[in-house]
Amino acid sequence: MSSVPRLRRGVIERLPRYYHYIRNRLEAEGQEVVSSSQLAELLEVDDTLVRHDLAAIGVKGQPKVGFRCNVIVQTIREVMGFGDPKPAVIVGVGRLGGAIAAYRGFEEYGLRIVAGFDAKPETARTLVSQTPVEPMERLPEIVRAEGVTVAIITVPAEAAQAATDLLLAQGVRTFWNFAPLHLKVPPGVHVRNELLSVGLTQLSYLERLRKQGDRG
Amino acid sequence: MSSVPRLRRGVIERLPRYYHYIRNRLEAEGQEVVSSSQLAELLEVDDTLVRHDLAAIGVKGQPKVGFRCNVIVQTIREVMGFGDPKPAVIVGVGRLGGAIAAYRGFEEYGLRIVAGFDAKPETARTLVSQTPVEPMERLPEIVRAEGVTVAIITVPAEAAQAATDLLLAQGVRTFWNFAPLHLKVPPGVHVRNELLSVGLTQLSYLERLRKQGDRG
DNA sequence: TAGATTGTTAATCGATTAACAATC
DNA sequence: TAGATTGTTAATCGATTAACAATC
């Protein structure tokens, strides 16, 4: 495996957007080459920034022509490690867990959902295709057997820490947490917190600013 | 209504977290006063940054004591406009839309869901409490009647732009978009894009870095 | 060649951190 | 008073933008 460059925070936020827009918009329309200004417009950023980002992952363009779409996509795949899918589990298969599981193209983003877990698997919503929904009791066994290192937490807040502790004990080291609280984890463990309320707050604030702007 | 200070991006991202942690963790435990270092630890940021943020919204602390929890909470409520709930709609009541609608405490974040809309309302999942799920045909009428200015888009990607156009025509100006594409909107309209794939990508990348770190 | 676009260095901007004075 | 914590200015850091040379 080639070594992974340690990318700046801003770059990591934008690479998935380049990947997404090129695949869904440009390649879908048969466009083979894209200019930095075109990508800049799609993402609403400066075109110099796009060139900086692409330079950071080693993508070369051709003056007067642009960057080849498939080179960008392929390089982002490599840098992000999409070609080496990591086994992952979803803990809590309610509406939110089900919605995330149903998201098409997990594999295209380097993750492979091997199982969902729920306290009441019989009433839980189904996961896509053949992915099973198992009772919580089977979590340690399955996580260990499959070598799972990534977990998506979509249980209610009050159950989130217990679920996390269970996963930590089995060696899971990367978490995507949708429960509205701060998970306690040991050093070296990655947690990406997806606090829904942050989005809500900003909606409210943006709308308030807009109203004010209308008047002033 | 008092004027809204235009806050820096970082501050806007952190205020909801302060609000959330104080309400859910500190006030729940009966703690009336909080120090900047305590908040800093919860959010994993520098304590000076916390004091800067609180100063930015005009919260005063007391040396040797700290900041009063209820003053912070109340001030954030005012600054963010939570006391003035904005009517909002959810368009697309599938698993994701249903999960978001079920999120407790919308009102506490300044939004009031007046209705959900779905192309097939009879098969759509129900919204919380008495909030109705209506057919798309009734969208213009209800949005206008209720003075809705905020919309949450949780329809499939292929239906998102059409839904947005419908909402724009009725005066909606603030969007929270969960569909995996870039909505086209006129200038002055706010869109917060919640690209699920960005989170996925980062999970994959973080896990890859971690693996590498283990070896190196 | 002329023109368009990449590539890269330098400048700017803004956010974060450090230092330390003020205060209870 | 001594000590802890706030409050605020200055320094640093990093990300973005500007400028412009290189290249096809």
Short mmCIF file of C-alpha atoms (C1' of nucleotides) in Angstrom, two decimals:
data_model
loop_
_atom_site.label_atom_id
_atom_site.label_comp_id
_atom_site.label_asym_id
_atom_site.label_seq_id
_atom_site.Cartn_x
_atom_site.Cartn_y
_atom_site.Cartn_z
CA MET A 1 0.00 0.00 0.00
CA SER A 2 1.33 3.42 -0.90
CA SER A 3 1.81 5.91 1.89
CA VAL A 4 -1.04 8.32 2.57
CA PRO A 5 -0.17 12.01 2.50
CA ARG A 6 -1.40 13.87 5.56
CA LEU A 7 -3.72 16.42 4.04
CA ARG A 8 -4.87 19.73 5.48
CA ARG A 9 -8.35 19.89 6.94
CA GLY A 10 -9.76 22.07 4.17
CA VAL A 11 -8.51 19.72 1.50
CA ILE A 12 -10.10 16.70 3.16
CA GLU A 13 -13.44 18.50 3.21
CA ARG A 14 -13.24 19.37 -0.47
CA LEU A 15 -11.85 16.18 -2.00
CA PRO A 16 -15.13 14.26 -1.51
CA ARG A 17 -16.93 17.13 -3.18
CA TYR A 18 -14.66 17.06 -6.22
CA TYR A 19 -15.12 13.31 -6.37
CA HIS A 20 -18.86 13.60 -6.06
CA TYR A 21 -19.41 16.39 -8.56
CA ILE A 22 -17.10 14.96 -11.17
CA ARG A 23 -18.69 11.53 -10.98
CA ASN A 24 -22.28 12.67 -10.80
CA ARG A 25 -22.31 15.69 -12.98
CA LEU A 26 -19.36 15.77 -15.34
CA GLU A 27 -18.74 12.14 -16.12
CA ALA A 28 -22.49 11.58 -16.38
CA GLU A 29 -22.50 14.15 -19.16
CA GLY A 30 -19.55 12.57 -20.87
CA GLN A 31 -17.14 15.36 -20.01
CA GLU A 32 -13.60 14.00 -19.90
CA VAL A 33 -11.68 17.11 -18.91
CA VAL A 34 -12.45 19.75 -16.33
CA SER A 35 -10.85 23.13 -15.63
CA SER A 36 -10.04 24.43 -12.17
CA SER A 37 -12.44 27.32 -12.70
CA GLN A 38 -15.25 24.92 -13.54
CA LEU A 39 -14.72 22.92 -10.38
CA ALA A 40 -14.34 26.16 -8.44
CA GLU A 41 -17.75 27.29 -9.63
CA LEU A 42 -19.39 24.00 -8.64
CA LEU A 43 -17.96 24.16 -5.13
CA GLU A 44 -18.22 27.92 -4.81
CA VAL A 45 -14.55 28.38 -4.01
CA ASP A 46 -11.63 30.14 -5.66
CA ASP A 47 -10.09 28.46 -8.68
CA THR A 48 -6.58 28.83 -7.25
CA LEU A 49 -7.70 26.79 -4.29
CA VAL A 50 -8.76 23.99 -6.60
CA ARG A 51 -5.34 23.94 -8.24
CA HIS A 52 -3.69 23.93 -4.82
CA ASP A 53 -5.83 21.00 -3.74
CA LEU A 54 -5.13 18.99 -6.86
CA ALA A 55 -1.42 19.74 -6.57
CA ALA A 56 -1.56 18.50 -2.95
CA ILE A 57 -2.65 15.04 -4.10
CA GLY A 58 -0.30 15.04 -7.08
CA VAL A 59 -2.78 15.51 -9.92
CA LYS A 60 -1.21 17.24 -12.92
CA GLY A 61 -3.22 19.19 -15.43
CA GLN A 62 -2.48 20.30 -18.93
CA PRO A 63 -2.20 24.04 -19.59
CA LYS A 64 -4.90 25.32 -21.91
CA VAL A 65 -6.83 22.06 -21.50
CA GLY A 66 -7.53 21.28 -17.87
CA PHE A 67 -7.51 18.18 -15.66
CA ARG A 68 -8.64 14.76 -16.78
CA CYS A 69 -11.75 13.76 -14.81
CA ASN A 70 -10.75 10.14 -14.50
CA VAL A 71 -7.30 11.05 -13.21
CA ILE A 72 -8.81 13.21 -10.47
CA VAL A 73 -11.33 10.54 -9.52
CA GLN A 74 -8.75 7.78 -9.54
CA THR A 75 -6.26 9.78 -7.49
CA ILE A 76 -8.86 10.71 -4.87
CA ARG A 77 -9.82 7.05 -4.66
CA GLU A 78 -6.20 6.14 -3.98
CA VAL A 79 -5.50 8.93 -1.53
CA MET A 80 -8.67 8.26 0.41
CA GLY A 81 -8.21 4.53 0.32
CA PHE A 82 -11.48 3.68 -1.41
CA GLY A 83 -9.90 0.75 -3.18
CA ASP A 84 -9.37 -1.02 0.15
CA PRO A 85 -12.88 -1.29 1.65
CA LYS A 86 -12.97 -1.35 5.44
CA PRO A 87 -15.55 -3.55 7.14
CA ALA A 88 -17.99 -1.42 9.13
CA VAL A 89 -21.10 -1.90 11.25
CA ILE A 90 -24.16 0.24 11.94
CA VAL A 91 -25.27 0.16 15.56
CA GLY A 92 -28.90 1.17 15.94
CA VAL A 93 -31.12 0.37 12.98
CA GLY A 94 -33.94 2.84 13.46
CA ARG A 95 -34.99 5.40 10.92
CA LEU A 96 -31.64 7.17 10.84
CA GLY A 97 -29.52 4.02 10.84
CA GLY A 98 -31.73 2.58 8.13
CA ALA A 99 -31.45 5.73 6.05
CA ILE A 100 -27.68 5.71 6.25
CA ALA A 101 -27.49 2.03 5.45
CA ALA A 102 -29.66 2.61 2.41
CA TYR A 103 -27.28 5.22 1.08
CA ARG A 104 -26.13 3.85 -2.23
CA GLY A 105 -22.48 3.53 -2.91
CA PHE A 106 -20.96 2.83 0.47
CA GLU A 107 -18.45 0.65 -1.32
CA GLU A 108 -17.52 3.52 -3.59
CA TYR A 109 -16.44 5.41 -0.51
CA GLY A 110 -14.26 2.68 0.93
CA LEU A 111 -16.64 1.14 3.45
CA ARG A 112 -18.40 -2.21 3.47
CA ILE A 113 -21.32 -2.64 5.87
CA VAL A 114 -21.09 -6.17 7.20
CA ALA A 115 -23.97 -6.00 9.68
CA GLY A 116 -26.41 -3.82 11.53
CA PHE A 117 -27.15 -4.25 15.23
CA ASP A 118 -30.23 -3.36 17.17
CA ALA A 119 -31.52 -3.99 20.68
CA LYS A 120 -34.73 -5.21 19.08
CA PRO A 121 -33.63 -6.71 15.78
CA GLU A 122 -37.06 -8.15 15.07
CA THR A 123 -38.68 -4.69 15.02
CA ALA A 124 -35.72 -2.94 13.42
CA ARG A 125 -36.03 -1.80 9.86
CA THR A 126 -34.18 -3.89 7.35
CA LEU A 127 -30.82 -3.01 5.93
CA VAL A 128 -30.19 -2.95 2.22
CA SER A 129 -29.78 -6.14 0.23
CA GLN A 130 -28.69 -9.11 2.31
CA THR A 131 -26.99 -7.28 5.14
CA PRO A 132 -28.40 -8.81 8.32
CA VAL A 133 -29.72 -7.00 11.40
CA GLU A 134 -28.41 -8.80 14.47
CA PRO A 135 -29.16 -8.53 18.17
CA MET A 136 -26.68 -6.56 20.26
CA GLU A 137 -25.55 -9.75 21.95
CA ARG A 138 -23.89 -10.93 18.78
CA LEU A 139 -21.91 -7.71 18.31
CA PRO A 140 -18.61 -8.81 19.91
CA GLU A 141 -18.56 -12.09 18.04
CA ILE A 142 -19.31 -10.62 14.62
CA VAL A 143 -17.09 -7.56 14.98
CA ARG A 144 -14.16 -9.78 15.87
CA ALA A 145 -14.86 -12.35 13.19
CA GLU A 146 -15.11 -9.74 10.45
CA GLY A 147 -12.24 -7.61 11.68
CA VAL A 148 -14.47 -4.54 11.88
CA THR A 149 -12.64 -1.31 12.69
CA VAL A 150 -15.27 1.30 11.77
CA ALA A 151 -18.65 1.82 13.43
CA ILE A 152 -21.57 4.11 12.73
CA ILE A 153 -23.49 4.97 15.89
CA THR A 154 -27.19 5.66 15.37
CA VAL A 155 -28.63 4.49 18.67
CA PRO A 156 -30.50 6.85 21.02
CA ALA A 157 -28.28 9.14 23.11
CA GLU A 158 -28.73 7.14 26.29
CA ALA A 159 -27.45 3.96 24.66
CA ALA A 160 -24.57 5.47 22.71
CA GLN A 161 -21.77 5.32 25.26
CA ALA A 162 -22.50 1.71 26.19
CA ALA A 163 -22.50 0.73 22.53
CA THR A 164 -19.24 2.58 22.00
CA ASP A 165 -17.58 0.86 24.95
CA LEU A 166 -18.64 -2.50 23.56
CA LEU A 167 -17.13 -1.63 20.19
CA LEU A 168 -13.93 -0.24 21.71
CA ALA A 169 -13.47 -3.49 23.60
CA GLN A 170 -13.50 -5.33 20.28
CA GLY A 171 -10.90 -3.09 18.69
CA VAL A 172 -13.06 -0.61 16.76
CA ARG A 173 -11.06 2.59 16.45
CA THR A 174 -12.99 4.86 14.08
CA PHE A 175 -16.49 6.13 14.89
CA TRP A 176 -19.12 8.14 13.08
CA ASN A 177 -21.41 9.31 15.82
CA PHE A 178 -24.94 10.57 15.14
CA ALA A 179 -26.08 10.42 18.77
CA PRO A 180 -26.38 13.92 20.25
CA LEU A 181 -23.63 13.61 22.83
CA HIS A 182 -19.90 13.53 23.23
CA LEU A 183 -18.53 9.99 23.19
CA LYS A 184 -15.76 9.23 25.66
CA VAL A 185 -12.97 7.37 23.91
CA PRO A 186 -9.30 6.72 24.67
CA PRO A 187 -6.55 8.68 22.89
CA GLY A 188 -5.85 7.64 19.33
CA VAL A 189 -9.46 6.77 18.58
CA HIS A 190 -11.11 8.85 15.86
CA VAL A 191 -14.64 10.15 16.35
CA ARG A 192 -16.49 12.19 13.78
CA ASN A 193 -19.47 13.75 15.54
CA GLU A 194 -22.44 14.57 13.36
CA LEU A 195 -24.42 16.79 15.70
CA LEU A 196 -27.73 17.33 13.93
CA SER A 197 -28.42 20.31 16.15
CA VAL A 198 -25.48 22.22 14.69
CA GLY A 199 -27.21 22.20 11.34
CA LEU A 200 -30.51 23.16 12.91
CA THR A 201 -28.96 26.08 14.71
CA GLN A 202 -27.34 27.40 11.61
CA LEU A 203 -30.56 27.18 9.66
CA SER A 204 -32.25 29.26 12.26
CA TYR A 205 -29.41 31.78 12.35
CA LEU A 206 -29.12 32.05 8.56
CA GLU A 207 -32.82 32.65 8.25
CA ARG A 208 -32.64 35.31 10.91
CA LEU A 209 -29.75 37.07 9.18
CA ARG A 210 -31.64 36.93 5.90
CA LYS A 211 -34.74 38.50 7.38
CA GLN A 212 -32.64 41.23 8.88
CA GLY A 213 -30.87 41.79 5.58
CA ASP A 214 -34.23 42.16 3.84
CA ARG A 215 -35.16 45.02 6.09
CA GLY A 216 -31.82 46.80 6.41
CA MET B 1 -36.13 42.56 17.69
CA SER B 2 -32.52 43.21 18.59
CA SER B 3 -29.94 43.25 15.83
CA VAL B 4 -28.02 40.07 15.13
CA PRO B 5 -24.24 40.27 15.29
CA ARG B 6 -22.54 38.77 12.26
CA LEU B 7 -20.45 36.06 13.80
CA ARG B 8 -17.36 34.38 12.44
CA ARG B 9 -17.74 30.96 10.93
CA GLY B 10 -15.91 29.15 13.69
CA VAL B 11 -18.05 30.77 16.34
CA ILE B 12 -21.25 29.74 14.60
CA GLU B 13 -20.05 26.14 14.55
CA ARG B 14 -19.23 26.16 18.25
CA LEU B 15 -22.18 28.04 19.74
CA PRO B 16 -24.60 25.15 19.16
CA ARG B 17 -22.11 22.86 20.86
CA TYR B 18 -21.87 25.06 23.92
CA TYR B 19 -25.65 25.25 24.00
CA HIS B 20 -25.97 21.54 23.62
CA TYR B 21 -23.39 20.49 26.18
CA ILE B 22 -24.48 22.97 28.82
CA ARG B 23 -28.11 21.99 28.51
CA ASN B 24 -27.60 18.27 28.30
CA ARG B 25 -24.67 17.71 30.53
CA LEU B 26 -24.14 20.56 32.93
CA GLU B 27 -27.64 21.77 33.66
CA ALA B 28 -28.83 18.20 33.83
CA GLU B 29 -26.37 17.69 36.66
CA GLY B 30 -27.48 20.86 38.39
CA GLN B 31 -24.31 22.76 37.62
CA GLU B 32 -25.03 26.49 37.55
CA VAL B 33 -21.62 27.84 36.66
CA VAL B 34 -19.08 26.66 34.11
CA SER B 35 -15.47 27.68 33.50
CA SER B 36 -13.97 28.28 30.09
CA SER B 37 -11.55 25.43 30.63
CA GLN B 38 -14.40 23.06 31.39
CA LEU B 39 -16.20 23.96 28.18
CA ALA B 40 -12.89 23.80 26.33
CA GLU B 41 -12.40 20.23 27.48
CA LEU B 42 -15.89 19.20 26.41
CA LEU B 43 -15.41 20.62 22.92
CA GLU B 44 -11.73 19.73 22.67
CA VAL B 45 -10.65 23.28 21.95
CA ASP B 46 -8.44 25.84 23.67
CA ASP B 47 -9.93 27.61 26.67
CA THR B 48 -8.92 31.02 25.31
CA LEU B 49 -11.05 30.29 22.30
CA VAL B 50 -14.05 29.69 24.53
CA ARG B 51 -13.56 33.05 26.22
CA HIS B 52 -13.19 34.72 22.83
CA ASP B 53 -16.42 33.13 21.64
CA LEU B 54 -18.36 34.13 24.73
CA ALA B 55 -16.97 37.65 24.52
CA ALA B 56 -18.13 37.78 20.90
CA ILE B 57 -21.75 37.28 21.93
CA GLY B 58 -21.43 39.54 24.96
CA VAL B 59 -21.46 36.98 27.76
CA LYS B 60 -19.56 38.21 30.84
CA GLY B 61 -18.03 35.87 33.34
CA GLN B 62 -16.91 36.35 36.88
CA PRO B 63 -13.20 35.96 37.64
CA LYS B 64 -12.45 33.08 39.94
CA VAL B 65 -16.00 31.75 39.42
CA GLY B 66 -16.79 31.22 35.75
CA PHE B 67 -19.77 31.81 33.49
CA ARG B 68 -23.37 31.26 34.52
CA CYS B 69 -24.84 28.41 32.50
CA ASN B 70 -28.22 30.03 32.13
CA VAL B 71 -26.69 33.28 30.90
CA ILE B 72 -24.75 31.45 28.20
CA VAL B 73 -27.80 29.44 27.16
CA GLN B 74 -30.08 32.45 27.14
CA THR B 75 -27.65 34.58 25.18
CA ILE B 76 -27.11 31.90 22.55
CA ARG B 77 -30.88 31.59 22.27
CA GLU B 78 -31.15 35.30 21.60
CA VAL B 79 -28.22 35.56 19.22
CA MET B 80 -29.39 32.56 17.21
CA GLY B 81 -32.99 33.64 17.26
CA PHE B 82 -34.41 30.55 18.94
CA GLY B 83 -37.06 32.60 20.70
CA ASP B 84 -38.66 33.41 17.38
CA PRO B 85 -39.49 30.01 15.83
CA LYS B 86 -39.52 29.98 12.05
CA PRO B 87 -42.08 27.79 10.31
CA ALA B 88 -40.39 25.06 8.31
CA VAL B 89 -41.34 22.08 6.18
CA ILE B 90 -39.75 18.72 5.46
CA VAL B 91 -39.96 17.64 1.85
CA GLY B 92 -39.56 13.92 1.45
CA VAL B 93 -40.75 11.83 4.39
CA GLY B 94 -38.79 8.66 3.90
CA ARG B 95 -36.44 7.18 6.46
CA LEU B 96 -34.14 10.18 6.59
CA GLY B 97 -36.90 12.78 6.58
CA GLY B 98 -38.72 10.83 9.24
CA ALA B 99 -35.59 10.56 11.37
CA ILE B 100 -34.98 14.28 11.18
CA ALA B 101 -38.59 15.08 11.95
CA ALA B 102 -38.42 12.81 14.98
CA TYR B 103 -35.45 14.72 16.34
CA ARG B 104 -36.66 16.07 19.64
CA GLY B 105 -36.38 19.71 20.35
CA PHE B 106 -36.79 21.36 16.97
CA GLU B 107 -38.57 24.19 18.76
CA GLU B 108 -35.62 24.60 21.07
CA TYR B 109 -33.51 25.37 18.05
CA GLY B 110 -35.83 27.98 16.59
CA LEU B 111 -37.70 25.91 14.04
CA ARG B 112 -41.27 24.73 13.96
CA ILE B 113 -42.17 21.96 11.53
CA VAL B 114 -45.61 22.78 10.17
CA ALA B 115 -45.87 19.92 7.69
CA GLY B 116 -44.12 17.16 5.83
CA PHE B 117 -44.63 16.52 2.14
CA ASP B 118 -44.23 13.36 0.18
CA ALA B 119 -45.01 12.22 -3.34
CA LYS B 120 -46.79 9.23 -1.78
CA PRO B 121 -48.13 10.55 1.52
CA GLU B 122 -50.12 7.39 2.21
CA THR B 123 -46.99 5.23 2.26
CA ALA B 124 -44.76 7.85 3.89
CA ARG B 125 -43.71 7.37 7.46
CA THR B 126 -45.52 9.52 9.94
CA LEU B 127 -44.11 12.66 11.42
CA VAL B 128 -43.97 13.25 15.14
CA SER B 129 -47.10 14.19 17.08
CA GLN B 130 -49.84 15.75 14.98
CA THR B 131 -47.69 17.13 12.19
CA PRO B 132 -49.40 16.00 8.97
CA VAL B 133 -47.80 14.43 5.91
CA GLU B 134 -49.33 16.03 2.84
CA PRO B 135 -49.14 15.27 -0.88
CA MET B 136 -46.74 17.42 -2.91
CA GLU B 137 -49.71 19.07 -4.63
CA ARG B 138 -50.61 20.88 -1.46
CA LEU B 139 -47.11 22.30 -0.95
CA PRO B 140 -47.64 25.74 -2.54
CA GLU B 141 -50.88 26.34 -0.69
CA ILE B 142 -49.58 25.32 2.74
CA VAL B 143 -46.19 27.01 2.42
CA ARG B 144 -47.89 30.26 1.53
CA ALA B 145 -50.59 30.00 4.16
CA GLU B 146 -48.10 29.30 6.94
CA GLY B 147 -45.48 31.77 5.75
CA VAL B 148 -42.83 29.06 5.56
CA THR B 149 -39.32 30.32 4.79
CA VAL B 150 -37.20 27.30 5.74
CA ALA B 151 -37.22 23.89 4.05
CA ILE B 152 -35.46 20.62 4.73
CA ILE B 153 -34.89 18.61 1.57
CA THR B 154 -34.85 14.84 2.07
CA VAL B 155 -36.20 13.63 -1.25
CA PRO B 156 -34.15 11.42 -3.60
CA ALA B 157 -31.50 13.24 -5.63
CA GLU B 158 -33.50 13.14 -8.85
CA ALA B 159 -36.45 14.95 -7.22
CA ALA B 160 -34.49 17.52 -5.24
CA GLN B 161 -34.15 20.33 -7.78
CA ALA B 162 -37.83 20.21 -8.74
CA ALA B 163 -38.83 20.34 -5.08
CA THR B 164 -36.47 23.25 -4.51
CA ASP B 165 -37.85 25.18 -7.46
CA LEU B 166 -41.36 24.69 -6.12
CA LEU B 167 -40.29 26.02 -2.73
CA LEU B 168 -38.38 28.95 -4.21
CA ALA B 169 -41.46 29.97 -6.14
CA GLN B 170 -43.33 30.20 -2.83
CA GLY B 171 -40.72 32.37 -1.19
CA VAL B 172 -38.65 29.83 0.74
CA ARG B 173 -35.16 31.26 1.11
CA THR B 174 -33.27 28.96 3.48
CA PHE B 175 -32.59 25.31 2.66
CA TRP B 176 -31.08 22.36 4.45
CA ASN B 177 -30.27 19.93 1.70
CA PHE B 178 -29.62 16.24 2.36
CA ALA B 179 -29.92 15.17 -1.27
CA PRO B 180 -26.51 14.31 -2.73
CA LEU B 181 -26.30 17.09 -5.27
CA HIS B 182 -25.74 20.79 -5.63
CA LEU B 183 -29.02 22.72 -5.62
CA LYS B 184 -29.28 25.60 -8.06
CA VAL B 185 -30.69 28.65 -6.31
CA PRO B 186 -30.71 32.38 -7.06
CA PRO B 187 -28.33 34.75 -5.24
CA GLY B 188 -29.28 35.57 -1.68
CA VAL B 189 -30.76 32.17 -0.96
CA HIS B 190 -28.99 30.17 1.76
CA VAL B 191 -28.31 26.49 1.24
CA ARG B 192 -26.65 24.29 3.83
CA ASN B 193 -25.56 21.13 2.05
CA GLU B 194 -25.27 18.06 4.20
CA LEU B 195 -23.39 15.75 1.88
CA LEU B 196 -23.42 12.39 3.63
CA SER B 197 -20.57 11.23 1.42
CA VAL B 198 -18.23 13.81 2.94
CA GLY B 199 -18.57 12.05 6.28
CA LEU B 200 -18.14 8.66 4.66
CA THR B 201 -14.99 9.73 2.90
CA GLN B 202 -13.45 11.07 6.04
CA LEU B 203 -14.23 7.90 7.94
CA SER B 204 -12.44 5.91 5.32
CA TYR B 205 -9.49 8.29 5.29
CA LEU B 206 -9.20 8.49 9.08
CA GLU B 207 -9.22 4.74 9.34
CA ARG B 208 -6.56 4.50 6.68
CA LEU B 209 -4.33 7.02 8.46
CA ARG B 210 -4.84 5.15 11.71
CA LYS B 211 -3.80 1.83 10.19
CA GLN B 212 -0.72 3.45 8.72
CA GLY B 213 0.10 5.05 12.07
CA ASP B 214 -0.09 1.65 13.76
CA ARG B 215 2.59 0.30 11.48
CA GLY B 216 4.84 3.34 11.16
"C1'" DT C 1 2.21 33.44 -32.31
"C1'" DA C 2 -1.50 34.48 -29.17
"C1'" DG C 3 -4.30 32.98 -25.75
"C1'" DA C 4 -5.84 30.14 -22.23
"C1'" DT C 5 -5.00 27.55 -18.43
"C1'" DT C 6 -1.87 25.34 -15.19
"C1'" DG C 7 1.62 25.75 -11.55
"C1'" DT C 8 3.86 28.10 -7.84
"C1'" DT C 9 5.52 31.71 -4.97
"C1'" DA C 10 4.28 35.60 -2.25
"C1'" DA C 11 0.83 38.32 0.16
"C1'" DT C 12 -3.17 38.57 2.73
"C1'" DC C 13 -6.56 37.37 5.73
"C1'" DG C 14 -8.69 35.30 9.53
"C1'" DA C 15 -8.78 32.08 13.11
"C1'" DT C 16 -6.39 30.21 16.93
"C1'" DT C 17 -3.09 30.35 20.57
"C1'" DA C 18 0.02 32.65 23.82
"C1'" DA C 19 0.94 35.96 27.15
"C1'" DC C 20 -0.30 38.51 30.72
"C1'" DA C 21 -2.93 42.10 33.01
"C1'" DA C 22 -7.37 42.74 35.47
"C1'" DT C 23 -10.47 41.25 38.82
"C1'" DC C 24 -12.97 38.99 42.29
"C1'" DT D 1 -3.59 38.43 50.69
"C1'" DA D 2 -3.08 34.65 47.49
"C1'" DG D 3 -4.93 32.22 43.96
"C1'" DA D 4 -7.90 31.26 40.33
"C1'" DT D 5 -10.23 32.62 36.50
"C1'" DT D 6 -11.76 36.13 33.28
"C1'" DG D 7 -10.65 39.54 29.69
"C1'" DT D 8 -7.88 41.40 26.07
"C1'" DT D 9 -3.98 42.43 23.31
"C1'" DA D 10 -0.29 40.56 20.66
"C1'" DA D 11 1.84 36.72 18.27
"C1'" DT D 12 1.46 32.79 15.61
"C1'" DC D 13 -0.26 29.72 12.52
"C1'" DG D 14 -2.58 28.05 8.62
"C1'" DA D 15 -5.69 28.58 4.99
"C1'" DT D 16 -7.04 31.32 1.19
"C1'" DT D 17 -6.25 34.62 -2.37
"C1'" DA D 18 -3.41 37.36 -5.53
"C1'" DA D 19 0.09 37.76 -8.77
"C1'" DC D 20 2.42 36.16 -12.33
"C1'" DA D 21 5.54 32.97 -14.61
"C1'" DA D 22 5.43 28.55 -17.17
"C1'" DT D 23 3.48 25.84 -20.64
"C1'" DC D 24 0.90 23.86 -24.21
#
